């Protein structure tokens, strides 16, 4: 994956063929971060039950300005989080050149608690959640809305409350506007020179516009403006976290114990069964509910906007992750390394592709290092990327193994040997790798459509033009079948 990965072979069942000048599409793998998440939210862990991870981006640690220069808004934000029982004494809002973030207020050691946030201080969307304001939004429309649409409406509802909102201090410090691709003109989008992403942005614009019209139709009173709704959607898309749903708080489950005991005592009088047998059954029922919450309900997901935590910027090498502590009923971040006073404290936004980072976060990452390329070379896999045979069955195993190594997160790379990457390791990582290969196929197809053999002003003889066109059509069919194969593999990766 250095500057000279010259050729990609498109191999038919019977006739292999070389397509030259394919360095740009392969080079594009260097700009890939690991996979996009279908929900477009970050992940968090759930301690004592399962884990969740957060979002992903890039920032460089820069010199922190004096605290006296911090905006008054940041000081008000600190006052709010303290009143909301958010424990974040280790952090202070700070300006880092061209962006705001969180700095270490004092020296932070590995394992120290950086932030703890009670569940009540977060905005949450849970599975099968009923509309919290049925007098404003039709319940039927709410039920069929996607999670980020629900959370955006919740955010706007809280903002309209002003100081009466429990999260007013959090809302006041949210960005007033965003400069994501959504706001780029059609001419500016062409600067990307990447049709798949341009198409995604165009679809996003149309979808959000249609969503606004639907919200307006479903609103019984005082509908929001389209600009307001777009602002809320961008806040949610760029700041929300997601993870396996842990069920109601454990304290709510604890309230069920007394009714169970009373019911058991009453049942002993009716059924004339031994008290010990009845109590064992009641205890088993309570334990099942807790076990279901912590283990069996992991297929369900919930989503959260976590004040203070979402003010921390991303660094691709950071291992600080957001956790939900089931028995403590709170979100938290624990330091995975030491931080000096004044140093910016980062988290990771999770495994997302550069396409999604640019589209929803307004940033891009180039994190395939020379060291990573050297690892691929030491494993003897670099030649498999210098000439890649794309067949109807997809990508060769050794080439895909090399791509997995290049696109692995730092944590995944440190945990696995080169041999481990010969097969799928994590579903999200596998999805990213397959999507990267598919994008190469799309780029090849676009290049073929611009091939001189297809131009009407070509000066070659008609017979030669026809032969070249037939050749390209045959290779085009290989590409199309390869893309379909990769689509199937991507869907399979999502299911695992």
Short mmCIF file of C-alpha atoms in Angstrom, two decimals:
data_model
loop_
_atom_site.label_atom_id
_atom_site.label_comp_id
_atom_site.label_asym_id
_atom_site.label_seq_id
_atom_site.Cartn_x
_atom_site.Cartn_y
_atom_site.Cartn_z
CA UNK A 1 0.00 0.00 0.00
CA UNK A 2 2.89 2.32 -0.64
CA UNK A 3 2.81 4.60 -3.66
CA UNK A 4 3.25 1.79 -6.17
CA UNK A 5 0.34 -0.63 -5.95
CA UNK A 6 -0.02 -0.65 -9.64
CA UNK A 7 -2.46 -3.22 -10.90
CA UNK A 8 -5.66 -5.07 -10.12
CA UNK A 9 -6.57 -8.23 -11.97
CA UNK A 10 -10.19 -8.82 -12.94
CA UNK A 11 -10.38 -12.55 -13.31
CA UNK A 12 -13.19 -14.28 -15.16
CA UNK A 13 -13.87 -17.98 -14.68
CA UNK A 14 -11.91 -18.79 -17.83
CA UNK A 15 -9.99 -15.67 -18.90
CA UNK A 16 -7.92 -13.55 -16.51
CA UNK A 17 -7.20 -9.97 -17.53
CA UNK A 18 -5.22 -7.01 -16.19
CA UNK A 19 -6.67 -3.54 -15.73
CA UNK A 20 -3.88 -0.96 -15.31
CA UNK A 21 -3.72 2.42 -13.51
CA UNK A 22 -5.73 1.22 -10.54
CA UNK A 23 -3.47 2.78 -7.95
CA UNK A 24 -5.98 5.54 -6.97
CA UNK A 25 -8.83 3.23 -5.94
CA UNK A 26 -6.46 1.01 -4.00
CA UNK A 27 -4.77 4.01 -2.44
CA UNK A 28 -8.18 5.00 -1.18
CA UNK A 29 -7.97 2.13 1.31
CA UNK A 30 -5.39 4.21 3.14
CA UNK A 31 -8.11 6.72 3.96
CA UNK A 32 -10.39 4.09 5.46
CA UNK A 33 -11.17 3.89 9.09
CA UNK A 34 -12.97 0.83 10.33
CA UNK A 35 -16.63 0.18 9.60
CA UNK A 36 -19.65 2.33 9.58
CA UNK A 37 -22.34 1.54 12.05
CA UNK A 38 -25.77 1.20 10.58
CA UNK A 39 -27.33 3.27 13.34
CA UNK A 40 -24.71 6.00 12.91
CA UNK A 41 -24.31 6.29 16.63
CA UNK A 42 -21.39 5.70 18.90
CA UNK A 43 -21.07 2.71 21.18
CA UNK A 44 -20.78 2.30 24.92
CA UNK A 45 -20.00 -0.61 27.23
CA UNK A 46 -22.24 -2.01 29.92
CA UNK A 47 -20.25 -3.06 32.93
CA UNK A 48 -21.29 -6.20 34.78
CA UNK A 49 -23.45 -7.14 31.81
CA UNK A 50 -21.86 -6.51 28.43
CA UNK A 51 -20.03 -3.73 26.75
CA UNK A 52 -20.66 -0.76 24.52
CA UNK A 53 -18.20 1.38 22.65
CA UNK A 54 -18.44 4.98 21.57
CA UNK A 55 -17.98 7.08 18.40
CA UNK A 56 -14.69 7.75 16.32
CA UNK A 57 -12.75 10.79 14.99
CA UNK A 58 -9.35 12.47 14.96
CA UNK A 59 -7.91 15.24 16.96
CA UNK A 60 -4.39 16.21 17.89
CA UNK A 61 -3.53 17.25 21.43
CA UNK A 62 -2.78 20.96 21.35
CA UNK A 63 -1.83 23.60 23.88
CA UNK A 64 -4.73 24.54 26.12
CA UNK A 65 -5.55 28.20 26.52
CA UNK A 66 -5.76 29.76 29.94
CA UNK A 67 -8.95 28.91 31.79
CA UNK A 68 -9.64 32.62 32.19
CA UNK A 69 -10.23 32.79 28.42
CA UNK A 70 -12.90 30.08 28.46
CA UNK A 71 -16.29 31.26 27.29
CA UNK A 72 -18.83 32.13 29.97
CA UNK A 73 -20.96 29.39 28.43
CA UNK A 74 -18.46 26.73 29.47
CA UNK A 75 -18.51 27.97 33.07
CA UNK A 76 -22.31 27.83 33.08
CA UNK A 77 -22.10 24.32 31.64
CA UNK A 78 -19.86 23.27 34.53
CA UNK A 79 -22.33 24.71 37.01
CA UNK A 80 -25.15 22.78 35.36
CA UNK A 81 -23.42 19.40 35.35
CA UNK A 82 -22.56 19.77 39.02
CA UNK A 83 -26.22 20.46 39.81
CA UNK A 84 -27.22 17.41 37.73
CA UNK A 85 -25.01 15.15 39.87
CA UNK A 86 -22.55 14.59 37.04
CA UNK A 87 -19.14 13.76 38.53
CA UNK A 88 -16.49 15.25 36.26
CA UNK A 89 -14.04 16.97 38.60
CA UNK A 90 -11.16 15.60 36.52
CA UNK A 91 -12.28 17.59 33.46
CA UNK A 92 -12.59 21.21 32.47
CA UNK A 93 -13.92 22.67 29.20
CA UNK A 94 -11.09 24.13 27.13
CA UNK A 95 -10.24 25.60 23.75
CA UNK A 96 -7.78 23.68 21.59
CA UNK A 97 -6.81 25.98 18.72
CA UNK A 98 -9.78 25.58 16.39
CA UNK A 99 -12.06 23.37 18.50
CA UNK A 100 -13.53 22.96 21.95
CA UNK A 101 -12.93 19.90 24.04
CA UNK A 102 -12.21 18.61 27.52
CA UNK A 103 -8.88 18.98 29.30
CA UNK A 104 -7.56 17.30 32.41
CA UNK A 105 -8.22 19.65 35.35
CA UNK A 106 -5.57 17.78 37.33
CA UNK A 107 -3.24 14.88 36.60
CA UNK A 108 -5.24 11.74 35.74
CA UNK A 109 -3.86 8.25 36.35
CA UNK A 110 -4.70 5.04 34.54
CA UNK A 111 -7.90 3.59 35.95
CA UNK A 112 -9.17 6.88 37.37
CA UNK A 113 -12.81 7.76 36.88
CA UNK A 114 -13.02 10.65 34.43
CA UNK A 115 -16.81 11.09 34.24
CA UNK A 116 -19.84 9.48 35.82
CA UNK A 117 -23.25 10.55 34.57
CA UNK A 118 -26.52 9.40 36.16
CA UNK A 119 -29.00 7.94 33.74
CA UNK A 120 -31.46 10.71 34.64
CA UNK A 121 -29.07 13.34 33.22
CA UNK A 122 -29.04 11.79 29.73
CA UNK A 123 -31.50 11.93 26.85
CA UNK A 124 -32.56 8.35 26.13
CA UNK A 125 -34.44 6.44 23.45
CA UNK A 126 -35.24 2.91 24.56
CA UNK A 127 -36.88 -0.01 22.70
CA UNK A 128 -40.67 0.31 22.33
CA UNK A 129 -40.54 3.67 24.11
CA UNK A 130 -43.86 5.51 24.03
CA UNK A 131 -44.04 9.09 22.82
CA UNK A 132 -43.27 11.34 25.83
CA UNK A 133 -45.35 14.19 24.36
CA UNK A 134 -48.40 12.62 22.65
CA UNK A 135 -50.16 16.01 22.71
CA UNK A 136 -47.55 17.30 20.22
CA UNK A 137 -46.68 14.30 17.99
CA UNK A 138 -49.01 11.61 16.74
CA UNK A 139 -48.31 8.35 18.59
CA UNK A 140 -48.60 6.27 15.40
CA UNK A 141 -45.95 8.39 13.68
CA UNK A 142 -43.69 8.19 16.72
CA UNK A 143 -43.94 4.39 16.78
CA UNK A 144 -42.69 4.03 13.21
CA UNK A 145 -39.95 6.68 13.49
CA UNK A 146 -36.29 5.71 13.65
CA UNK A 147 -34.33 6.20 16.86
CA UNK A 148 -32.51 9.35 15.72
CA UNK A 149 -35.78 10.94 14.58
CA UNK A 150 -37.28 10.32 18.02
CA UNK A 151 -34.25 11.69 19.83
CA UNK A 152 -34.18 14.81 17.63
CA UNK A 153 -37.82 15.53 18.54
CA UNK A 154 -37.03 14.95 22.23
CA UNK A 155 -34.11 17.37 21.98
CA UNK A 156 -36.30 20.07 20.40
CA UNK A 157 -39.01 19.47 22.99
CA UNK A 158 -36.49 19.98 25.81
CA UNK A 159 -35.06 23.08 24.14
CA UNK A 160 -38.51 24.67 23.96
CA UNK A 161 -38.81 24.28 27.74
CA UNK A 162 -35.90 26.67 28.20
CA UNK A 163 -34.65 26.87 31.79
CA UNK A 164 -37.43 24.53 32.87
CA UNK A 165 -35.73 21.62 31.11
CA UNK A 166 -33.70 19.26 33.27
CA UNK A 167 -30.98 19.37 30.60
CA UNK A 168 -31.11 23.10 29.83
CA UNK A 169 -27.45 23.65 30.71
CA UNK A 170 -26.47 20.88 28.32
CA UNK A 171 -28.62 22.13 25.45
CA UNK A 172 -27.33 25.70 25.76
CA UNK A 173 -23.75 24.61 25.05
CA UNK A 174 -24.57 22.49 21.99
CA UNK A 175 -23.19 23.81 18.67
CA UNK A 176 -25.37 26.52 17.14
CA UNK A 177 -24.65 25.22 13.63
CA UNK A 178 -22.75 22.51 11.78
CA UNK A 179 -20.56 22.52 8.69
CA UNK A 180 -21.12 18.96 7.52
CA UNK A 181 -21.55 17.80 3.94
CA UNK A 182 -25.29 18.31 4.36
CA UNK A 183 -24.68 22.05 3.96
CA UNK A 184 -22.39 21.78 0.94
CA UNK A 185 -23.71 22.94 -2.40
CA UNK A 186 -23.85 20.51 -5.35
CA UNK A 187 -20.76 22.22 -6.78
CA UNK A 188 -18.87 21.85 -3.51
CA UNK A 189 -19.82 18.17 -3.23
CA UNK A 190 -18.20 17.56 -6.61
CA UNK A 191 -14.87 18.51 -4.99
CA UNK A 192 -14.98 15.12 -3.25
CA UNK A 193 -14.75 13.37 -6.64
CA UNK A 194 -16.39 10.34 -5.04
CA UNK A 195 -19.88 9.56 -6.42
CA UNK A 196 -20.90 7.01 -3.71
CA UNK A 197 -20.51 9.58 -0.92
CA UNK A 198 -22.08 12.37 -2.97
CA UNK A 199 -25.07 10.12 -3.57
CA UNK A 200 -25.33 9.34 0.14
CA UNK A 201 -25.42 13.05 0.98
CA UNK A 202 -28.05 13.72 -1.66
CA UNK A 203 -30.19 10.92 -0.25
CA UNK A 204 -29.69 12.31 3.26
CA UNK A 205 -30.89 15.76 2.18
CA UNK A 206 -34.00 14.32 0.55
CA UNK A 207 -34.74 11.99 3.45
CA UNK A 208 -34.46 14.76 6.05
CA UNK A 209 -36.63 17.08 3.96
CA UNK A 210 -39.30 14.37 3.67
CA UNK A 211 -38.98 13.70 7.40
CA UNK A 212 -39.67 17.37 8.13
CA UNK A 213 -42.84 17.28 6.05
CA UNK A 214 -43.97 14.15 7.88
CA UNK A 215 -43.25 15.72 11.29
CA UNK A 216 -45.18 18.81 10.29
CA UNK A 217 -48.14 16.68 9.26
CA UNK A 218 -47.97 14.63 12.50
CA UNK A 219 -47.65 17.67 14.79
CA UNK A 220 -50.86 18.71 16.48
CA UNK A 221 -49.57 22.10 17.62
CA UNK A 222 -46.66 24.47 17.03
CA UNK A 223 -44.69 22.42 14.47
CA UNK A 224 -40.93 22.95 14.37
CA UNK A 225 -39.17 24.70 11.50
CA UNK A 226 -37.11 22.71 9.03
CA UNK A 227 -33.86 24.41 10.08
CA UNK A 228 -34.62 23.55 13.71
CA UNK A 229 -35.23 19.92 12.88
CA UNK A 230 -32.04 19.68 10.81
CA UNK A 231 -30.08 21.18 13.71
CA UNK A 232 -31.51 18.60 16.11
CA UNK A 233 -30.85 15.73 13.71
CA UNK A 234 -27.22 16.82 13.30
CA UNK A 235 -26.78 17.10 17.07
CA UNK A 236 -28.11 13.58 17.51
CA UNK A 237 -26.20 12.05 14.60
CA UNK A 238 -22.89 13.49 15.77
CA UNK A 239 -23.26 13.07 19.55
CA UNK A 240 -25.44 10.06 20.40
CA UNK A 241 -24.12 6.78 21.76
CA UNK A 242 -25.71 3.36 21.49
CA UNK A 243 -25.36 -0.01 23.12
CA UNK A 244 -27.18 -3.24 24.08
CA UNK A 245 -30.31 -2.39 26.02
CA UNK A 246 -29.97 -3.27 29.68
CA UNK A 247 -33.64 -3.00 30.58
CA UNK A 248 -35.15 -0.89 33.38
CA UNK A 249 -32.78 0.30 36.14
CA UNK A 250 -31.95 -2.29 38.78
CA UNK A 251 -33.66 -0.14 41.44
CA UNK A 252 -36.92 -0.48 39.49
CA UNK A 253 -36.41 -4.22 39.39
CA UNK A 254 -35.79 -4.20 43.14
CA UNK A 255 -39.25 -2.70 43.65
CA UNK A 256 -40.67 -5.95 42.29
CA UNK A 257 -39.15 -8.02 45.11
CA UNK A 258 -41.66 -7.02 47.81
CA UNK A 259 -44.75 -7.72 45.64
CA UNK A 260 -43.23 -11.09 44.70
CA UNK A 261 -42.69 -11.96 48.38
CA UNK A 262 -46.19 -10.86 49.38
CA UNK A 263 -47.69 -12.79 46.48
CA UNK A 264 -45.68 -15.85 47.50
CA UNK A 265 -46.91 -15.66 51.09
CA UNK A 266 -50.51 -15.33 49.90
CA UNK A 267 -50.09 -18.27 47.55
CA UNK A 268 -48.88 -20.51 50.37
CA UNK A 269 -52.22 -19.97 52.10
CA UNK A 270 -54.22 -20.77 48.95
CA UNK A 271 -52.21 -23.62 47.44
CA UNK A 272 -51.02 -25.09 50.75
CA UNK A 273 -47.49 -25.49 49.39
CA UNK A 274 -44.32 -25.26 51.50
CA UNK A 275 -43.16 -21.66 51.97
CA UNK A 276 -39.62 -22.59 50.94
CA UNK A 277 -40.83 -23.93 47.58
CA UNK A 278 -42.88 -20.81 46.87
CA UNK A 279 -40.04 -18.45 47.82
CA UNK A 280 -37.59 -20.37 45.62
CA UNK A 281 -39.92 -19.87 42.69
CA UNK A 282 -40.31 -16.15 43.42
CA UNK A 283 -36.56 -15.65 43.75
CA UNK A 284 -35.97 -17.54 40.49
CA UNK A 285 -38.45 -15.24 38.72
CA UNK A 286 -36.72 -12.10 40.03
CA UNK A 287 -33.28 -13.42 39.09
CA UNK A 288 -34.51 -14.33 35.62
CA UNK A 289 -35.63 -10.74 35.07
CA UNK A 290 -32.21 -9.41 36.09
CA UNK A 291 -30.36 -11.99 34.01
CA UNK A 292 -32.58 -11.19 31.03
CA UNK A 293 -31.74 -7.50 31.39
CA UNK A 294 -28.02 -8.04 31.67
CA UNK A 295 -27.50 -10.91 29.27
CA UNK A 296 -30.44 -12.05 27.18
CA UNK A 297 -31.75 -8.66 25.97
CA UNK A 298 -28.50 -7.74 24.22
CA UNK A 299 -30.11 -7.88 20.78
CA UNK A 300 -32.14 -4.80 21.68
CA UNK A 301 -30.39 -1.43 21.52
CA UNK A 302 -30.92 1.88 23.23
CA UNK A 303 -29.49 5.29 22.45
CA UNK A 304 -28.24 8.10 24.66
CA UNK A 305 -27.02 11.67 24.46
CA UNK A 306 -24.61 11.94 27.39
CA UNK A 307 -23.76 15.48 28.52
CA UNK A 308 -20.08 16.16 29.29
CA UNK A 309 -19.07 12.81 27.79
CA UNK A 310 -20.07 13.89 24.29
CA UNK A 311 -18.01 17.08 24.71
CA UNK A 312 -14.85 14.97 24.63
CA UNK A 313 -13.20 14.81 21.21
CA UNK A 314 -12.12 11.66 19.45
CA UNK A 315 -8.63 10.34 18.88
CA UNK A 316 -8.18 7.24 16.77
CA UNK A 317 -5.62 5.76 19.18
CA UNK A 318 -7.67 6.45 22.30
CA UNK A 319 -8.97 3.47 24.24
CA UNK A 320 -11.14 5.50 26.63
CA UNK A 321 -14.64 4.17 26.15
CA UNK A 322 -18.09 4.97 27.45
CA UNK A 323 -19.65 2.40 29.76
CA UNK A 324 -23.09 1.96 31.25
CA UNK A 325 -22.92 0.56 34.78
CA UNK A 326 -26.09 -1.46 35.20
CA UNK A 327 -26.06 -1.75 38.99
CA UNK A 328 -24.96 1.88 39.40
CA UNK A 329 -27.49 3.07 36.79
CA UNK A 330 -25.00 5.51 35.30
CA UNK A 331 -22.75 6.14 32.33
CA UNK A 332 -19.03 6.48 32.91
CA UNK A 333 -15.62 6.95 31.32
CA UNK A 334 -12.49 5.51 32.91
CA UNK A 335 -8.98 6.64 31.93
CA UNK A 336 -7.06 3.95 30.06
CA UNK A 337 -3.79 5.90 30.35
CA UNK A 338 -2.24 8.82 32.23
CA UNK A 339 -3.02 12.44 31.35
CA UNK A 340 -1.07 15.50 32.42
CA UNK A 341 -2.87 18.54 33.76
CA UNK A 342 -4.08 20.64 30.83
CA UNK A 343 -3.79 17.78 28.31
CA UNK A 344 -6.83 17.10 26.17
CA UNK A 345 -8.74 13.96 27.21
CA UNK A 346 -10.14 11.93 24.33
CA UNK A 347 -12.58 9.10 23.78
CA UNK A 348 -13.17 6.95 20.72
CA UNK A 349 -16.34 7.32 18.66
CA UNK A 350 -16.25 3.67 17.63
CA UNK A 351 -15.66 1.91 14.35
CA UNK A 352 -16.86 4.07 11.50
CA UNK A 353 -15.64 4.63 7.95
CA UNK A 354 -14.15 7.88 6.74
CA UNK A 355 -17.24 8.32 4.54
CA UNK A 356 -19.52 8.40 7.58
CA UNK A 357 -17.12 10.48 9.64
CA UNK A 358 -17.06 13.14 6.94
CA UNK A 359 -20.80 12.97 6.27
CA UNK A 360 -22.02 13.18 9.88
CA UNK A 361 -19.08 14.52 11.89
CA UNK A 362 -17.42 16.83 9.38
CA UNK A 363 -13.99 15.25 9.74
CA UNK A 364 -11.81 12.63 8.12
CA UNK A 365 -9.07 10.32 9.32
CA UNK A 366 -5.97 8.97 7.65
CA UNK A 367 -4.67 6.45 10.13
CA UNK A 368 -2.98 3.66 8.19
CA UNK A 369 0.58 4.24 9.31
CA UNK A 370 3.92 3.21 7.82
CA UNK A 371 4.28 0.85 10.77
CA UNK A 372 1.05 -0.91 9.80
CA UNK A 373 2.19 -1.26 6.20
CA UNK A 374 5.49 -2.69 7.47
CA UNK A 375 3.51 -5.27 9.48
CA UNK A 376 1.71 -6.32 6.29
CA UNK A 377 5.06 -6.53 4.51
CA UNK A 378 6.62 -8.61 7.29
CA UNK A 379 3.69 -11.02 7.05
CA UNK A 380 4.50 -11.46 3.36
CA UNK A 381 1.13 -10.03 2.30
CA UNK A 382 2.16 -6.78 0.61
CA UNK A 383 2.54 -8.42 -2.83
CA UNK A 384 -1.09 -9.54 -2.56
CA UNK A 385 -2.09 -5.86 -2.71
CA UNK A 386 0.22 -4.93 -5.57
CA UNK A 387 -1.79 -7.11 -7.95
CA UNK A 388 -5.26 -8.02 -6.70
CA UNK A 389 -7.36 -10.59 -8.53
CA UNK A 390 -11.02 -9.62 -8.26
CA UNK A 391 -13.12 -12.59 -9.35
CA UNK A 392 -16.78 -13.45 -9.43
CA UNK A 393 -16.20 -14.97 -5.99
CA UNK A 394 -14.85 -11.70 -4.55
CA UNK A 395 -11.32 -10.97 -3.36
CA UNK A 396 -8.51 -13.51 -2.86
CA UNK A 397 -8.09 -14.66 0.72
CA UNK A 398 -4.54 -13.34 1.12
CA UNK A 399 -5.48 -9.91 -0.27
CA UNK A 400 -8.48 -9.70 2.08
CA UNK A 401 -6.24 -10.74 4.96
CA UNK A 402 -3.93 -7.81 4.16
CA UNK A 403 -6.88 -5.40 4.00
CA UNK A 404 -8.09 -6.64 7.40
CA UNK A 405 -4.67 -5.88 8.88
CA UNK A 406 -4.56 -2.40 7.34
CA UNK A 407 -8.05 -1.41 8.49
CA UNK A 408 -7.96 -2.88 11.99
CA UNK A 409 -8.27 -0.51 14.93
CA UNK A 410 -5.21 -0.07 17.12
CA UNK A 411 -6.79 -2.17 19.84
CA UNK A 412 -7.71 -4.99 17.46
CA UNK A 413 -4.29 -4.90 15.82
CA UNK A 414 -2.52 -5.17 19.18
CA UNK A 415 -4.62 -8.19 20.18
CA UNK A 416 -4.26 -10.22 16.99
CA UNK A 417 -1.43 -11.83 15.08
CA UNK A 418 -1.11 -11.67 11.29
CA UNK A 419 -2.50 -15.21 11.10
CA UNK A 420 -5.63 -14.17 13.02
CA UNK A 421 -6.57 -11.81 10.18
CA UNK A 422 -6.91 -14.75 7.80
CA UNK A 423 -10.55 -14.95 8.91
CA UNK A 424 -13.24 -12.63 10.19
CA UNK A 425 -12.50 -11.29 13.67
CA UNK A 426 -15.24 -8.74 14.39
CA UNK A 427 -18.42 -8.20 12.33
CA UNK A 428 -18.06 -4.40 12.13
CA UNK A 429 -14.43 -4.65 11.11
CA UNK A 430 -15.26 -7.26 8.48
CA UNK A 431 -18.06 -5.10 7.10
CA UNK A 432 -15.64 -2.17 6.71
CA UNK A 433 -13.08 -4.28 4.88
CA UNK A 434 -15.62 -5.73 2.46
CA UNK A 435 -17.11 -2.29 1.85
CA UNK A 436 -13.63 -0.94 1.04
CA UNK A 437 -13.11 -3.69 -1.53
CA UNK A 438 -16.54 -3.05 -3.00
CA UNK A 439 -15.67 0.66 -3.36
CA UNK A 440 -12.60 -0.37 -5.35
CA UNK A 441 -14.90 -2.34 -7.66
CA UNK A 442 -17.14 0.71 -8.05
CA UNK A 443 -14.12 2.88 -8.86
CA UNK A 444 -12.98 0.36 -11.47
CA UNK A 445 -16.43 0.36 -13.01
CA UNK A 446 -16.42 4.17 -13.16
CA UNK A 447 -13.01 4.10 -14.81
CA UNK A 448 -14.28 1.67 -17.44
CA UNK A 449 -17.17 3.98 -18.28
CA UNK A 450 -14.61 6.70 -19.06
CA UNK A 451 -12.36 4.41 -21.10
CA UNK A 452 -11.33 5.82 -24.50
CA UNK A 453 -12.72 2.71 -26.18
CA UNK A 454 -16.22 3.92 -25.28
CA UNK A 455 -15.76 7.42 -26.72
CA UNK A 456 -17.47 8.24 -30.01
CA UNK A 457 -14.50 10.34 -31.21
CA UNK A 458 -12.03 7.47 -30.84
CA UNK A 459 -9.83 7.21 -33.97
CA UNK A 460 -9.28 3.45 -33.74
CA UNK A 461 -10.88 1.28 -36.43
CA UNK A 462 -14.45 0.20 -35.80
CA UNK A 463 -13.40 -3.45 -35.52
CA UNK A 464 -10.86 -2.63 -32.81
CA UNK A 465 -13.35 -0.44 -30.96
CA UNK A 466 -15.90 -3.25 -31.03
CA UNK A 467 -13.32 -5.72 -29.75
CA UNK A 468 -12.26 -3.38 -26.94
CA UNK A 469 -15.90 -2.75 -25.98
CA UNK A 470 -16.63 -6.47 -25.90
CA UNK A 471 -13.59 -7.00 -23.71
CA UNK A 472 -14.68 -4.27 -21.30
CA UNK A 473 -18.22 -5.62 -21.18
CA UNK A 474 -16.90 -9.03 -20.21
CA UNK A 475 -14.78 -7.53 -17.44
CA UNK A 476 -17.71 -5.33 -16.42
CA UNK A 477 -19.79 -8.44 -15.84
CA UNK A 478 -17.03 -9.80 -13.61
CA UNK A 479 -17.11 -6.57 -11.62
CA UNK A 480 -20.88 -6.66 -11.30
CA UNK A 481 -20.86 -10.24 -10.06
CA UNK A 482 -17.99 -9.44 -7.69
CA UNK A 483 -19.98 -6.51 -6.25
CA UNK A 484 -23.02 -8.74 -5.71
CA UNK A 485 -20.83 -11.31 -3.97
CA UNK A 486 -19.37 -8.61 -1.73
CA UNK A 487 -22.87 -7.30 -0.95
CA UNK A 488 -23.87 -10.78 0.18
CA UNK A 489 -20.74 -11.06 2.31
CA UNK A 490 -21.42 -7.65 3.87
CA UNK A 491 -24.97 -8.68 4.77
CA UNK A 492 -23.62 -11.90 6.24
CA UNK A 493 -21.10 -9.96 8.34
CA UNK A 494 -23.88 -7.79 9.73
CA UNK A 495 -25.83 -10.86 10.84
CA UNK A 496 -22.95 -12.34 12.84
#
